[in-house]
Tab-separated table of C-alpha atoms and ligand atoms in Angstrom:
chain	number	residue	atom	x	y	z
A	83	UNK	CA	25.606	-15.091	-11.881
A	84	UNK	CA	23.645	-11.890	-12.592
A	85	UNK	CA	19.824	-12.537	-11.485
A	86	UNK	CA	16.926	-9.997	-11.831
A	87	UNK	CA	14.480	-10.350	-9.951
A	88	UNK	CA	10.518	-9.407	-9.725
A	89	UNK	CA	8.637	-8.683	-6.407
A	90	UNK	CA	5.072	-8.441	-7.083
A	91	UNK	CA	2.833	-10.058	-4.071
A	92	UNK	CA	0.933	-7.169	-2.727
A	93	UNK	CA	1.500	-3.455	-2.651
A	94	UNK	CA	4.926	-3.465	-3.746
A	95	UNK	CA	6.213	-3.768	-7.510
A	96	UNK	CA	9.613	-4.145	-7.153
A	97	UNK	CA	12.826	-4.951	-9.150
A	98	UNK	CA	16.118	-5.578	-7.731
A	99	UNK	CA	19.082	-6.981	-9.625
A	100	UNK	CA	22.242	-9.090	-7.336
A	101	UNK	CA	25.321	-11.384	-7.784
A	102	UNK	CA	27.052	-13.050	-5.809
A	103	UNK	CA	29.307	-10.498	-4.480
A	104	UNK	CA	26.943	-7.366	-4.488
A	105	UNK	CA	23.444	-6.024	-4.426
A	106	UNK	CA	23.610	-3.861	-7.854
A	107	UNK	CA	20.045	-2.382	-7.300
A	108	UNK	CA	16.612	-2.496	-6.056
A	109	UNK	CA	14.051	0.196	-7.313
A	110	UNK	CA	10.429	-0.151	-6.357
A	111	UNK	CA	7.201	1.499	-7.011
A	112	UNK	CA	4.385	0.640	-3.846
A	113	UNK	CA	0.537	1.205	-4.890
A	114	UNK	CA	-0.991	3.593	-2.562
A	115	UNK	CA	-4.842	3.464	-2.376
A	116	UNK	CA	-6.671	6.791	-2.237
A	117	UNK	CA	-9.062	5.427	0.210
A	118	UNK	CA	-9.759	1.720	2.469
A	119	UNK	CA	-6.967	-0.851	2.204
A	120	UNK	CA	-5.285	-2.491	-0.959
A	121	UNK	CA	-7.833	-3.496	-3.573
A	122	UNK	CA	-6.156	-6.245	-5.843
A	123	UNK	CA	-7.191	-5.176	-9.393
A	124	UNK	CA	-5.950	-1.686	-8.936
A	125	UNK	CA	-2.688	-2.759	-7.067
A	126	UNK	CA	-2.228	-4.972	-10.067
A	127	UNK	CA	-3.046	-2.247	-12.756
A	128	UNK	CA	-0.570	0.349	-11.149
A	129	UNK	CA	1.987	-3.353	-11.112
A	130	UNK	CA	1.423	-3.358	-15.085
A	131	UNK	CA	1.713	0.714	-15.222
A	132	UNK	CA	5.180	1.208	-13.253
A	133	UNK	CA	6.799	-2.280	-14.965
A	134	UNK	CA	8.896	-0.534	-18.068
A	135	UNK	CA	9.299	2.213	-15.796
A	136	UNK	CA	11.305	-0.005	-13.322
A	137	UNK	CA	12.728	-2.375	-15.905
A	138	UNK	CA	14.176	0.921	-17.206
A	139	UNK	CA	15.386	2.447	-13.787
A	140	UNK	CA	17.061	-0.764	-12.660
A	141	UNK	CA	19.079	-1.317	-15.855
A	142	UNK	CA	20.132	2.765	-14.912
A	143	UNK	CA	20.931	2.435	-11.321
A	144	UNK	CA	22.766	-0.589	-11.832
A	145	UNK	CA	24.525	0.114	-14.399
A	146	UNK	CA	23.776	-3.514	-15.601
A	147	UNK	CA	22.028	-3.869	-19.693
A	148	UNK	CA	19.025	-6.747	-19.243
A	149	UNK	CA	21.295	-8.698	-22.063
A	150	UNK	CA	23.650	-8.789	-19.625
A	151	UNK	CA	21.276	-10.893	-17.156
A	152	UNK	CA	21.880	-14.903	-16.444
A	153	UNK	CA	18.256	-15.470	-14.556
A	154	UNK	CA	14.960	-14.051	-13.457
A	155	UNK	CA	13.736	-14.877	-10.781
A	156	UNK	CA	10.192	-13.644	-8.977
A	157	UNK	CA	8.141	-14.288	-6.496
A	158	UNK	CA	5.201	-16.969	-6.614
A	159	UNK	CA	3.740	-16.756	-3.578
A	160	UNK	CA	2.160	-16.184	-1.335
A	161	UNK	CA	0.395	-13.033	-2.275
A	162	UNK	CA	-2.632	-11.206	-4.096
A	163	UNK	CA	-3.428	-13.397	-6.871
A	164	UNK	CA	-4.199	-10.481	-9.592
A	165	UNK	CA	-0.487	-8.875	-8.720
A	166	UNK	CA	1.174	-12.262	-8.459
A	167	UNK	CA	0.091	-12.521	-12.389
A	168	UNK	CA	2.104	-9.757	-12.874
A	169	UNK	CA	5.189	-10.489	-11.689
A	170	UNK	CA	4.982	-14.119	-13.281
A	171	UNK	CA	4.392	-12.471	-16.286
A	172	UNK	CA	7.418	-9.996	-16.222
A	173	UNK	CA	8.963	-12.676	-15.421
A	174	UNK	CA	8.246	-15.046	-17.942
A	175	UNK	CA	8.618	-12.498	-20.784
A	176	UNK	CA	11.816	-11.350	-19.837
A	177	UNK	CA	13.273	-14.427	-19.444
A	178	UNK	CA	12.145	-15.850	-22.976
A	179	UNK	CA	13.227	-13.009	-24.534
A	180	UNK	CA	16.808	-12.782	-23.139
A	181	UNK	CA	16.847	-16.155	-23.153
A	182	UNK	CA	17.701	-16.689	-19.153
A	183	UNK	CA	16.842	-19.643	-16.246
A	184	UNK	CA	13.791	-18.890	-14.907
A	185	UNK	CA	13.195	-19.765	-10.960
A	186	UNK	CA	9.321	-19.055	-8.722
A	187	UNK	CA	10.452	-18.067	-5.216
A	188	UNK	CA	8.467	-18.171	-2.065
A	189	UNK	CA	8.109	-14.704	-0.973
A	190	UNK	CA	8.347	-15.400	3.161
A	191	UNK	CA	11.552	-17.395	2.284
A	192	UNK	CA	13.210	-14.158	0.731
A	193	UNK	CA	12.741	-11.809	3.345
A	194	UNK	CA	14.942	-14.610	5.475
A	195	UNK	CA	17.463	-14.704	3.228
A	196	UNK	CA	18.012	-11.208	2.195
A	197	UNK	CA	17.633	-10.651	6.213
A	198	UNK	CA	20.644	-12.935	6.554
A	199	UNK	CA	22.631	-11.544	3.972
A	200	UNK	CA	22.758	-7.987	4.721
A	201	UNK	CA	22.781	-8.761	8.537
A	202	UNK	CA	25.609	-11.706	9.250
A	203	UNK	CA	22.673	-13.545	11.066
A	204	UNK	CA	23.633	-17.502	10.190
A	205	UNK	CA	20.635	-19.559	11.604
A	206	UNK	CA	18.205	-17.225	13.286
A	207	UNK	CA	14.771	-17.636	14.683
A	208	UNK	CA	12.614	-15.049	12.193
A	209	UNK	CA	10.142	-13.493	13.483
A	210	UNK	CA	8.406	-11.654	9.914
A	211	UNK	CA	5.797	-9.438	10.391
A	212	UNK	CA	4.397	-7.529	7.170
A	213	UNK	CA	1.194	-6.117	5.880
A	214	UNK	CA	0.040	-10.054	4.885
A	215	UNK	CA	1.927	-12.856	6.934
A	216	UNK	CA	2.774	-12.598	10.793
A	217	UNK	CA	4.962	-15.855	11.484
A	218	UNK	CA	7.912	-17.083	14.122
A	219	UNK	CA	10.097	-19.413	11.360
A	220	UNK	CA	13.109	-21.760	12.017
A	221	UNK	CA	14.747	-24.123	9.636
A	222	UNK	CA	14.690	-27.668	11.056
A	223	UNK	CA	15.650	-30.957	8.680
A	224	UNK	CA	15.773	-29.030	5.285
A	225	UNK	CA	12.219	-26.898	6.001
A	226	UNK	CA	11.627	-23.816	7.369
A	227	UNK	CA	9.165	-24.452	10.221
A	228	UNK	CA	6.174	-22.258	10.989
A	229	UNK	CA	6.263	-22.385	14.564
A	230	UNK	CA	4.202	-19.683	15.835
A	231	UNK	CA	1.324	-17.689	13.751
A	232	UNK	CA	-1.266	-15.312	13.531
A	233	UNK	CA	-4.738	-16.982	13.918
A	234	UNK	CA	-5.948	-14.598	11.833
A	235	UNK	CA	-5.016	-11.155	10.090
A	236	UNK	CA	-1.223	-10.251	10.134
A	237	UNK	CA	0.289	-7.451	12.364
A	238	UNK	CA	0.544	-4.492	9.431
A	239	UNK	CA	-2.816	-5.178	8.333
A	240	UNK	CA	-4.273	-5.276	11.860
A	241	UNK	CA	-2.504	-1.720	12.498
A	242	UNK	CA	-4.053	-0.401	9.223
A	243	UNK	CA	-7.172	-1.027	10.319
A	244	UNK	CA	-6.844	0.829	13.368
A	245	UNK	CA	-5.185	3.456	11.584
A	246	UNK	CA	-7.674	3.804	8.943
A	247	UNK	CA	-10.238	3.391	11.529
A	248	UNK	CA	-8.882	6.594	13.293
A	249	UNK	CA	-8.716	8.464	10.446
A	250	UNK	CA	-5.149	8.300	9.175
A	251	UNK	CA	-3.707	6.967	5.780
A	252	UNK	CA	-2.106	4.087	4.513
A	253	UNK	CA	-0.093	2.464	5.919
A	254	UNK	CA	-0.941	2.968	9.196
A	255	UNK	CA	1.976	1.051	11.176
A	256	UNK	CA	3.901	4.728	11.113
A	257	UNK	CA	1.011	6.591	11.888
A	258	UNK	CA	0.027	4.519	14.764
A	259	UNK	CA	3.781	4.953	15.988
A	260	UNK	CA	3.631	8.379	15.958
A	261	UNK	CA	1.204	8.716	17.776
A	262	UNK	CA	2.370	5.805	20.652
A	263	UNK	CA	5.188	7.899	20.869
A	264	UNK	CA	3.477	10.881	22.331
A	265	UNK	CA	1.888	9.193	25.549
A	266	UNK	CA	3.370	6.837	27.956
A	267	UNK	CA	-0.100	6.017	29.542
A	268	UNK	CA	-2.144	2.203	28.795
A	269	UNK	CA	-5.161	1.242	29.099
A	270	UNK	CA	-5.514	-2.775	29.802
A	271	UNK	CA	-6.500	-4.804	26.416
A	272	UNK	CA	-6.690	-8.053	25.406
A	273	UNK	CA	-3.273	-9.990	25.520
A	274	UNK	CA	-3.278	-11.393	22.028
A	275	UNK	CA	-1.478	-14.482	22.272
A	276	UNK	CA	-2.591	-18.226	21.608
A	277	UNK	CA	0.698	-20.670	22.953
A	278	UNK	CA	3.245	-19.996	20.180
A	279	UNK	CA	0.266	-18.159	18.363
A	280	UNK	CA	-0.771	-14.423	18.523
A	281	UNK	CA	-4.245	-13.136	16.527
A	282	UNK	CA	-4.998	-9.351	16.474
A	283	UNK	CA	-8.627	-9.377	14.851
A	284	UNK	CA	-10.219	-9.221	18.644
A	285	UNK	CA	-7.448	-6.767	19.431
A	286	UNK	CA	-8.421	-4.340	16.793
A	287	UNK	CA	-12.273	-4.316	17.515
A	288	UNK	CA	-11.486	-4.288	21.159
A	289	UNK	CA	-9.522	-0.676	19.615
A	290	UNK	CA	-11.623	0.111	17.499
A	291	UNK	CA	-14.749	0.108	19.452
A	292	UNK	CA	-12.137	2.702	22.083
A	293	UNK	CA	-12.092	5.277	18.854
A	294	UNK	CA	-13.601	8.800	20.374
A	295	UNK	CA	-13.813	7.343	23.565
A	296	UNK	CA	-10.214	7.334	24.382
A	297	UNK	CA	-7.340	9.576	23.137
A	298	UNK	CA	-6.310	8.289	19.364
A	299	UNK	CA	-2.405	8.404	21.515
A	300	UNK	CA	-3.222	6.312	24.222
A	301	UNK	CA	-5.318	3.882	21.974
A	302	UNK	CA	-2.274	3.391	19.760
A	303	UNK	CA	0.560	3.246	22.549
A	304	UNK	CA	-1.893	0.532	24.304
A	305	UNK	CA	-2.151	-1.427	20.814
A	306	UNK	CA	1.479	-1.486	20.475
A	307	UNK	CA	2.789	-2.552	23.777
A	308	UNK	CA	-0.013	-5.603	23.782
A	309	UNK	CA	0.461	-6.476	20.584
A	310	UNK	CA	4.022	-5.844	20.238
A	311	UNK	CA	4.869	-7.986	23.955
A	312	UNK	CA	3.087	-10.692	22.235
A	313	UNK	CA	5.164	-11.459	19.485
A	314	UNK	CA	8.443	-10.725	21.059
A	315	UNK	CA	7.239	-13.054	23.786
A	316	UNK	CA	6.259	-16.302	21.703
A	317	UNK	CA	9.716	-15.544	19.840
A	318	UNK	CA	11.886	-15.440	23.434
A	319	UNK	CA	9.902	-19.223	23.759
A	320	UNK	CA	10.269	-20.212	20.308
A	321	UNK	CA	13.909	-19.294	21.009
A	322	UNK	CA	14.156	-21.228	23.862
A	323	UNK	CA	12.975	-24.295	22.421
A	324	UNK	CA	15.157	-24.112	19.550
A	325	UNK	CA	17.838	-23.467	21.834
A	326	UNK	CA	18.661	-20.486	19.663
A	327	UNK	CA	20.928	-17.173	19.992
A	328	UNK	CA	20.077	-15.501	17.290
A	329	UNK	CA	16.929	-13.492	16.004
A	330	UNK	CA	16.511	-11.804	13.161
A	331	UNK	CA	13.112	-9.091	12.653
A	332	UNK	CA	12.132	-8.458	8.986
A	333	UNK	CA	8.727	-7.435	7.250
A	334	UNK	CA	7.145	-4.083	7.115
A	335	UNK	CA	6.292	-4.166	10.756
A	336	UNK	CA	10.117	-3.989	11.273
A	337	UNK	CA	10.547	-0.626	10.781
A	338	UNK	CA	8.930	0.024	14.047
A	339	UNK	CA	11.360	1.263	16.876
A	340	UNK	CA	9.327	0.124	19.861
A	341	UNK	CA	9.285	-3.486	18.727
A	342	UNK	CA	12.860	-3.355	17.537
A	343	UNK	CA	13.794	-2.334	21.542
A	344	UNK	CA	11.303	-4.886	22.443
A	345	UNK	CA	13.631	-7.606	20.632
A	346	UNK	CA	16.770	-5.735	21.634
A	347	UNK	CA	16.103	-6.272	25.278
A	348	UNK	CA	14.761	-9.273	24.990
A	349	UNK	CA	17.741	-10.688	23.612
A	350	UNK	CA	20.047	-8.851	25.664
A	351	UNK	CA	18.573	-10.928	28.701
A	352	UNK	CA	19.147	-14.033	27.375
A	353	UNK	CA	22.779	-13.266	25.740
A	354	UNK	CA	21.463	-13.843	22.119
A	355	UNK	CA	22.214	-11.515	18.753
A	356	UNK	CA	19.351	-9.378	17.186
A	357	UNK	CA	19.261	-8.396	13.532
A	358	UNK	CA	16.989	-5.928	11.408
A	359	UNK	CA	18.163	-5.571	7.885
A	360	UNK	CA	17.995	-2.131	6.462
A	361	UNK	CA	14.818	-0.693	6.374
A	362	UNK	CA	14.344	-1.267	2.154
A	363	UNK	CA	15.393	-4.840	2.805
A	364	UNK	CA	12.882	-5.026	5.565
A	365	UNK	CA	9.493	-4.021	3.097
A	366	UNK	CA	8.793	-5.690	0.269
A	367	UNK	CA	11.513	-5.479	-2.259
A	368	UNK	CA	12.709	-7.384	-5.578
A	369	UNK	CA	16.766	-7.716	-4.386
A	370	UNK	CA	15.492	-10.133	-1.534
A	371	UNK	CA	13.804	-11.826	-4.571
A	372	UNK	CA	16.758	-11.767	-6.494
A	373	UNK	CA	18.916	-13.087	-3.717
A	374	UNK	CA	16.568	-15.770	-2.883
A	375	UNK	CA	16.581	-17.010	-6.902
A	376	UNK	CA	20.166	-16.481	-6.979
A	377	UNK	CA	20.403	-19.284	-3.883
A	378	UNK	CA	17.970	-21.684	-5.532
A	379	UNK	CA	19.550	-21.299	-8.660
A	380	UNK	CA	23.287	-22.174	-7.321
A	381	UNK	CA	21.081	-25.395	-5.535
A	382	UNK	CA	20.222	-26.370	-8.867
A	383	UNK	CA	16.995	-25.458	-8.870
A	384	UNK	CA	14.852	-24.264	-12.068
A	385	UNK	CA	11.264	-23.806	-12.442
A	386	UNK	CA	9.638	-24.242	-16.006
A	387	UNK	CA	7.464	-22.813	-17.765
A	388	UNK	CA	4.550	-24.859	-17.425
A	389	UNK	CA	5.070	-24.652	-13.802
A	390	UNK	CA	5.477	-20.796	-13.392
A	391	UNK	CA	2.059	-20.089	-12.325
A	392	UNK	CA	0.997	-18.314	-9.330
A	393	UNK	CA	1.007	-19.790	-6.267
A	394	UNK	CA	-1.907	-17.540	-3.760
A	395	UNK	CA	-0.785	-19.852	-0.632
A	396	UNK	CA	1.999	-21.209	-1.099
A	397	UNK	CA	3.514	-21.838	2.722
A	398	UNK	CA	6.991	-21.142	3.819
A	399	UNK	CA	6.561	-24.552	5.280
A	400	UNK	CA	6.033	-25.878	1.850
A	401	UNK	CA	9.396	-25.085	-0.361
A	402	UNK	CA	11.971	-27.427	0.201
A	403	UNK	CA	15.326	-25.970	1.410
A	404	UNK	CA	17.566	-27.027	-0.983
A	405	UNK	CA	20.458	-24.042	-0.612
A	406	UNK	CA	21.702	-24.320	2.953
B	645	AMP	P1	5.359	-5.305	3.947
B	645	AMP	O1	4.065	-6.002	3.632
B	645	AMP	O2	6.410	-6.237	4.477
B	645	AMP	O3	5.893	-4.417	2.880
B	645	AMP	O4	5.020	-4.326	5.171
B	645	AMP	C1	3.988	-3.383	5.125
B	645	AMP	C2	3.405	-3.212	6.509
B	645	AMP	O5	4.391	-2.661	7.382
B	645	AMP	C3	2.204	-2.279	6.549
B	645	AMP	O6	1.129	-2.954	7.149
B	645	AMP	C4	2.693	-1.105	7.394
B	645	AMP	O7	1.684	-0.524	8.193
B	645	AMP	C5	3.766	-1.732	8.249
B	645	AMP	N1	4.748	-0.756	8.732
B	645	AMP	C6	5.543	0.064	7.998
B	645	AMP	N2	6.260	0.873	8.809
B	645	AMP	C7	5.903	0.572	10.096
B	645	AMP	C8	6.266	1.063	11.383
B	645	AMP	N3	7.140	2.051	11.530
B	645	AMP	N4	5.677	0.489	12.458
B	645	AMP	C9	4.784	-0.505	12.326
B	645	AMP	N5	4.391	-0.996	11.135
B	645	AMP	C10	4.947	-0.478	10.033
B	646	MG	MG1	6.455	-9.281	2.684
């Protein structure tokens, strides 16, 4: 079964077609704002700008003629309600008019199951960290348990705040990297973590309020290894409770090569399996929407019209696992 399908949640307009046997391609356009962080009518407008643009690259790369296509499939949440309309209506449109199943995917659910396709992870503990969600998830009796989370802003958007705060563009995470990786020295923070919760809101003000004061370097190598050591740590516990050995690291925040060493000792020690997909499986992408669709589709799974709307929150927690 040949499924398109349309990632539209946030920054990221992307389109990504799969079957079962291989990923045919996964083109992307990401709205960069000239100034602040991402303001939802203009990510949407540049959504609506770049869609024939990436309707037409992805029928190139791939090879693959949108006639040819058994299902769309796009993601309905969670996400930036203006750009969520636009992927829902890609999606509809494109599926009346070459006549394909339809199927609304949660967004956090994707970046698990593209992680464990192009990885080999079976059942991992996820740890996803992107611009908009920071979670620890686990599937448990036929859900996908949320069982750690940020309190309040998620990890990318908390490090481009700092960024942006120091001066640097969007998105910050590589900026603030760069600069980590030019100073070994610390200065003590906040330890940002709640139980099996972490929040970074204090953590950035605390950083913040250090801009000027302290080297932008040391600021942003102390940010990391606090904020970082947090999350690895409530995912070594969350591991241990679910008596787990493998963890998988996905979301924008993946990219980072501190926190990936972080995970990669961490599970070392206890003689479990880390994973990080690919870096363009890692950020936003359609293909990891695709995938997901193509899964709920081979479950049976449809979503109809009347129920293709956007969904702003819709939970992890929330979408029935019907596919594993
Ligand atoms: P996503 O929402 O999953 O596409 O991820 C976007 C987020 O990933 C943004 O907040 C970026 O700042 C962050 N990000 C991208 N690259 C890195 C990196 N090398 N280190 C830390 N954060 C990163
Ligand atoms: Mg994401």
């Amino acid at each position: 079964m040949k499924v398109l399908g349309i990632e539209s949640t946030a920054h990221t307009l992307g389109i990504g077609i799969v079957d079962e046997d291989e990923i045919h391609a996964n083109v992307k356009s990401m709205f960069e704002p000239e100034e602040g962080g991402i303001h939802p009518r203009k990510a949407a407008e540049h959504h609506y700008q770049k869609a024939m643009h990436l309707l037409n690259q992805v029928e190139q790369k791939s090879g693959i003629d949108l006639e040819e296509i058994d299902a769309v499939a796009f993601a309905q949440g969670p996400g930036i309600p203006q750009c969520l309309d636009v992927g829902a209506v890609m999606a509809r449109a494109l599926s009346k008019r070459y006549d394909t199943k339809l199927v609304g995917v949660n967004h956090c659910l994707a970046h698990i199951s593209i992680g464990t396709r192009t990885t080999g992870a079976e059942d991992p503990t996820t740890l996803y960290l992107s611009g908009g969600n920071s979670q620890i998830l686990e599937l448990r009796s036929g859900r996908y348990r949320v069982i750690g989370e940020t309190l309040d802003i998620a990890l990318g958007n908390a490090l481009d705040k700092l960024a942006r705060k120091m001066g640097y563009p969007h998105p910050g995470g590589p900026e603030i990297e760069k600069l980590a990786e030019k100073t070994d020295d610390i200065i003590e923070l906040t330890y940002p973590i709640k139980g099996m919760d972490f929040s970074f809101s204090g953590l950035v003000t605390e950083c913040e309020r250090k801009v000027n004061s302290e080297e932008d370097e040391v600021i942003a190598n102390s940010f990391q290894e606090h904020a970082y050591s947090a999350v690895v740590e409530a995912l070594e516990r969350a591991m241990a409770q679910e008596e787990s050995d493998e963890a998988l690291l996905t979301g924008g925040v993946a990219m980072n090569s501190r926190l990936r060493d972080m995970i990669e000792t961490m599970c070392e020690q206890r003689g479990a399996e880390a994973y990080v997909p690919p870096p363009e499986y890692c950020m936003d992408n359609g293909a990891m929407i695709a995938h997901q669709g193509l899964l709920e589709l081979q479950a049976g799974r449809e979503t109809v019209i009347e129920e293709s709307g956007k969904k702003p929150k819709w939970r992890p927690d929330e979408a029935e696992v019907t596919w594993k």
